[in-house]
Tab-separated table of C-alpha atoms in Angstrom:
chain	number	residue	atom	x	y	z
A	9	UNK	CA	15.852	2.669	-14.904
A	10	UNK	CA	17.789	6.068	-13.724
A	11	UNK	CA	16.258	8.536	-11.547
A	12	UNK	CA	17.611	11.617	-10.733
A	13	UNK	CA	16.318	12.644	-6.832
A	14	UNK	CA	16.419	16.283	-5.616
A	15	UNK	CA	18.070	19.072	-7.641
A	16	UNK	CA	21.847	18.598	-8.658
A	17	UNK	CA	22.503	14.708	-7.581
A	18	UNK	CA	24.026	12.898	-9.709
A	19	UNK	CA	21.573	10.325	-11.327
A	20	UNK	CA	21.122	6.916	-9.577
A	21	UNK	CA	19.873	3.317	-10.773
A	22	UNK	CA	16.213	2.861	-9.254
A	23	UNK	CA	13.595	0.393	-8.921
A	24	UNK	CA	9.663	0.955	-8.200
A	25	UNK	CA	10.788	1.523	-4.729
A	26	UNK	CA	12.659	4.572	-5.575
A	27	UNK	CA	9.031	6.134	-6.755
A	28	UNK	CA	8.022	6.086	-3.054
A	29	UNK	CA	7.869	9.136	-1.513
A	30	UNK	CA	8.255	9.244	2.393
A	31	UNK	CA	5.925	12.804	2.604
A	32	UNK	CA	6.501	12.546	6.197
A	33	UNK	CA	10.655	13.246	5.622
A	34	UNK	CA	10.125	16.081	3.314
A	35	UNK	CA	10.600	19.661	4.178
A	36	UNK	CA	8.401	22.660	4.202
A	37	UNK	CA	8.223	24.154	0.808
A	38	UNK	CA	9.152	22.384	-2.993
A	39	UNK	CA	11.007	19.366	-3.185
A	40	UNK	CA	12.333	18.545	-7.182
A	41	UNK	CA	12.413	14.983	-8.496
A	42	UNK	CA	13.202	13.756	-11.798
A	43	UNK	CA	12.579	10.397	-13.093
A	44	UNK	CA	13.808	8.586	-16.269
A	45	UNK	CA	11.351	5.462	-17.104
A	46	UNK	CA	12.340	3.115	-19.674
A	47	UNK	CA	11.260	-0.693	-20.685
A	48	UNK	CA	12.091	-1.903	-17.320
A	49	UNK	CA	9.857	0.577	-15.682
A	50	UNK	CA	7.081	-0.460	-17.682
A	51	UNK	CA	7.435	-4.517	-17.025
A	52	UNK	CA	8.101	-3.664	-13.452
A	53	UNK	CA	4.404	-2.028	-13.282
A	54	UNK	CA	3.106	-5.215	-15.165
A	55	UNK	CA	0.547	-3.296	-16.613
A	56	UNK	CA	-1.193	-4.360	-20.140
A	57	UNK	CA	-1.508	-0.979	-22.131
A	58	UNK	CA	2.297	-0.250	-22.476
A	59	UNK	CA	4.900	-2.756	-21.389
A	60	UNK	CA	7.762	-0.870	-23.404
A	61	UNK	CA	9.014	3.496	-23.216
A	62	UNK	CA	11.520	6.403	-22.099
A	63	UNK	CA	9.470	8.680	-20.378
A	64	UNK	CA	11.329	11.732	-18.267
A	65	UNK	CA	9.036	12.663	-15.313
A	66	UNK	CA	9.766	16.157	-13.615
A	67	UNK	CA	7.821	16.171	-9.954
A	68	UNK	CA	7.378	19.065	-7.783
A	69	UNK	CA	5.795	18.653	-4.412
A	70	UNK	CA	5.149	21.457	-2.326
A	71	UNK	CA	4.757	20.680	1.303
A	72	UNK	CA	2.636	22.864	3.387
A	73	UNK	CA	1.806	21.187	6.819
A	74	UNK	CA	-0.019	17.667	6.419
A	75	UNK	CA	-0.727	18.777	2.797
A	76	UNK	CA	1.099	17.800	-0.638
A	77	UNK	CA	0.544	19.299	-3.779
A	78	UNK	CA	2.767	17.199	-6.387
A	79	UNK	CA	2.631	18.442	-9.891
A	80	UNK	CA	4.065	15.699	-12.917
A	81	UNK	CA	4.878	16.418	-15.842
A	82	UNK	CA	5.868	13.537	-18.116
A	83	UNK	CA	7.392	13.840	-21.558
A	84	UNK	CA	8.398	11.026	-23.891
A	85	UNK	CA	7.134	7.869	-25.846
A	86	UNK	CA	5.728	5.268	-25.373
A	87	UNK	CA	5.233	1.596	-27.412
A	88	UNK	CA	1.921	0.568	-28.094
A	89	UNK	CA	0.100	-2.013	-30.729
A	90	UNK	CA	-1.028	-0.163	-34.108
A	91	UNK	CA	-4.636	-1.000	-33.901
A	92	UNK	CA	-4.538	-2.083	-37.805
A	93	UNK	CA	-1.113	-3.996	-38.295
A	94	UNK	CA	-0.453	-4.906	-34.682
A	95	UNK	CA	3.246	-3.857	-34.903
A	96	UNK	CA	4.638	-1.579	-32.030
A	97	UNK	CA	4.109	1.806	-32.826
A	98	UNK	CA	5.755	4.927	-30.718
A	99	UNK	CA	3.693	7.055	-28.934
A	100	UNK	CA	4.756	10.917	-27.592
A	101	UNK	CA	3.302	11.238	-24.840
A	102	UNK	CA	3.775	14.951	-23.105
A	103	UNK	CA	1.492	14.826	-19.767
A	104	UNK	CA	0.756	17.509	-16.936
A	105	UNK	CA	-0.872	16.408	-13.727
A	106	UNK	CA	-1.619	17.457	-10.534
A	107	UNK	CA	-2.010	15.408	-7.295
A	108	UNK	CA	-2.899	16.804	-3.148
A	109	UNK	CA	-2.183	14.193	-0.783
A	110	UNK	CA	-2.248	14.437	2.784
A	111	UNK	CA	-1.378	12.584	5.788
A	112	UNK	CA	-4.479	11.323	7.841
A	113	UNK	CA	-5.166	9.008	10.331
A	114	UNK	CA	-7.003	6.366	7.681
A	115	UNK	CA	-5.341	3.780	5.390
A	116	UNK	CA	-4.323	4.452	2.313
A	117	UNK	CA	-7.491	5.846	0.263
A	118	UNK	CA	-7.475	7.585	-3.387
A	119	UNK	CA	-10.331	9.718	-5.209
A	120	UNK	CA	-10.436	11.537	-8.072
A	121	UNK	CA	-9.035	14.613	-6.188
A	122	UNK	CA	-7.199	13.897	-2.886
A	123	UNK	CA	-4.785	10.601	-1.692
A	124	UNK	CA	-5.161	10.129	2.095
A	125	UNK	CA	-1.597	8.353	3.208
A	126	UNK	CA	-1.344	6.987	6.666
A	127	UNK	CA	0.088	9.310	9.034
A	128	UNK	CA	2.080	6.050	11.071
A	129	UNK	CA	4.103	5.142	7.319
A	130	UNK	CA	4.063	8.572	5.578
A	131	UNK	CA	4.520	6.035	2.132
A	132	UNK	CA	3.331	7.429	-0.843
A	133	UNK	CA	3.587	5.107	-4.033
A	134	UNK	CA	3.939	7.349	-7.425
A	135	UNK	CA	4.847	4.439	-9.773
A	136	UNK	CA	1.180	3.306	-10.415
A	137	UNK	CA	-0.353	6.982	-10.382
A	138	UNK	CA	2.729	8.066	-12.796
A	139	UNK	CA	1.910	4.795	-15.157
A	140	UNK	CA	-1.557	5.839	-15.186
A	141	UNK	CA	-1.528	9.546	-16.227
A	142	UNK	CA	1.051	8.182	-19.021
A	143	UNK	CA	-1.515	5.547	-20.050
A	144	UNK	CA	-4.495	8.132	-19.643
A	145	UNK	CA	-2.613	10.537	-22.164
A	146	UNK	CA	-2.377	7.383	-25.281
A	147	UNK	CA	-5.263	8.071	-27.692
A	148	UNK	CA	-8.489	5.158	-27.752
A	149	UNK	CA	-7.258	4.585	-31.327
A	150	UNK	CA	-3.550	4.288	-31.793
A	151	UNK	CA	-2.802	3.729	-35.706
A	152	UNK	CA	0.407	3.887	-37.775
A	153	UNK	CA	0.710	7.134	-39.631
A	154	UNK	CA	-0.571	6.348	-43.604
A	155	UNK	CA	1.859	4.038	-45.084
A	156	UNK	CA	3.496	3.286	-41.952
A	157	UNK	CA	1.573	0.276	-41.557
A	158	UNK	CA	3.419	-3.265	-41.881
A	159	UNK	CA	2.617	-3.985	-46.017
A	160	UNK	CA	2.319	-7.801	-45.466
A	161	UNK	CA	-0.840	-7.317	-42.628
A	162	UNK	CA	-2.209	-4.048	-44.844
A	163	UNK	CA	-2.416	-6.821	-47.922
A	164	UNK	CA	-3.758	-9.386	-45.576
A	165	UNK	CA	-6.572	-7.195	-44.061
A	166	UNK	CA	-7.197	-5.827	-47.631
A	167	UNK	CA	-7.522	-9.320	-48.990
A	168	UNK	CA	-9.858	-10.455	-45.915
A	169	UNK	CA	-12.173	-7.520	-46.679
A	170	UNK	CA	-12.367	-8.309	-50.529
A	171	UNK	CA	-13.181	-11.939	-49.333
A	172	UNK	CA	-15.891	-10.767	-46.881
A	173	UNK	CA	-17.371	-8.591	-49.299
A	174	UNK	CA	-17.587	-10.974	-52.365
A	175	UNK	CA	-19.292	-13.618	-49.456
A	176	UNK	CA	-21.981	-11.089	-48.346
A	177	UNK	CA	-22.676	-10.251	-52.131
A	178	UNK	CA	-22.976	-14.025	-53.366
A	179	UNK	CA	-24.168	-16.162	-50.580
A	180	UNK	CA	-27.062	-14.562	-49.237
A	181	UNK	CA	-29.764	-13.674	-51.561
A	182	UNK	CA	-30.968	-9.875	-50.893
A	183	UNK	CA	-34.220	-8.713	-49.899
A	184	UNK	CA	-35.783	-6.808	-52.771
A	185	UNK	CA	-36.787	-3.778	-50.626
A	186	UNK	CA	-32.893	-3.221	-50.146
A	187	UNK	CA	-32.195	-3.294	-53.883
A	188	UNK	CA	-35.258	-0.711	-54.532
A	189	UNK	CA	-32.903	1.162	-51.576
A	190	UNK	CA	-29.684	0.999	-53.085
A	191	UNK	CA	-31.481	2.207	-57.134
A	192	UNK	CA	-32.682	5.432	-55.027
A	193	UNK	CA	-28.782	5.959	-53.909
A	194	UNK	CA	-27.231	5.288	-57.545
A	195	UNK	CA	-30.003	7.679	-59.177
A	196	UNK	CA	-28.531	10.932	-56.737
């Protein structure tokens, strides 16, 4: 994984440790980070929606007193299961999010709207909030594009549906209200 930390240095190897953010050693005003994610990023998190990517993450925090706002912005794909073939399929992904933190006497607490870090560490932990605006911004349904999908499972599923359907027609005998149903549709 490379990260690039605060405007013009030169980019550096980094671990999930690097995504911490010690709020308490930043100065007044906007602080730049840049992080580049790739597949070891995404086993390191050990999450189950994407374990593969190269996502570029551009972070702006602006510091005013106890109070953080950090803006993300995170552009690149992703690898996730097509939902029909099951092959990896890429995913852009192009993400803005805001964050306010602030430093407060309590543990570490997170809503919807506001991260309370502990005043005594000053620790804040972006690698699970950046993996979940990334996973947040994949569609429900994630499908190959048409004829993308691997030919071998499209036959498969095709054949298993032709199977199913000549089952349901011959096995079970059909109500005769349902037939009287399906002469109104063929008469439109």
């Amino acid at each position: 994984m490379v990260c690039s930390f605060i405007r013009n240095f030169a980019p550096q190897m980094c671990t999930l440790d690097t995504l911490q953010l010690n709020l308490k050693r930043l100065e007044e005003g906007t602080t730049h980070f840049q992080f580049d994610l790739n597949d070891d990023y995404f086993k390191a998190v050990d999450a189950p929606e994407v374990e593969r990517g190269e996502v570029h993450v551009d972070l702006d925090v602006k510091r005013r007193g106890d109070l953080f706002e950090l803006d993300f912005h995170c552009v690149g794909t992703v690898h996730v299961p097509c939902d029909l073939c099951l092959d990896d399929m890429e995913q852009p992904i192009d993400v803005k999010n805001h964050l306010v933190a602030r430093l407060g006497t309590e543990e570490y607490s997170m809503d919807d709207e506001l991260v309370t870090v502990d005043e005594a560490d000053g620790m804040l932990d972006t690698s699970w909030v950046i993996y979940e605006f990334i996973a947040l911004d994949i569609p429900i349904k994630h499908v190959h594009a048409p004829g993308e999908c691997n030919p071998a499972m499209t036959k498969m599923l095709e054949e298993l549906d032709a199977t199913r359907n000549n089952a349901n027609e011959e096995d079970e005998p059909v109500d005769p209200r349902w037939e009287a149903l399906k002469g109104l549709k063929m008469d439109k």
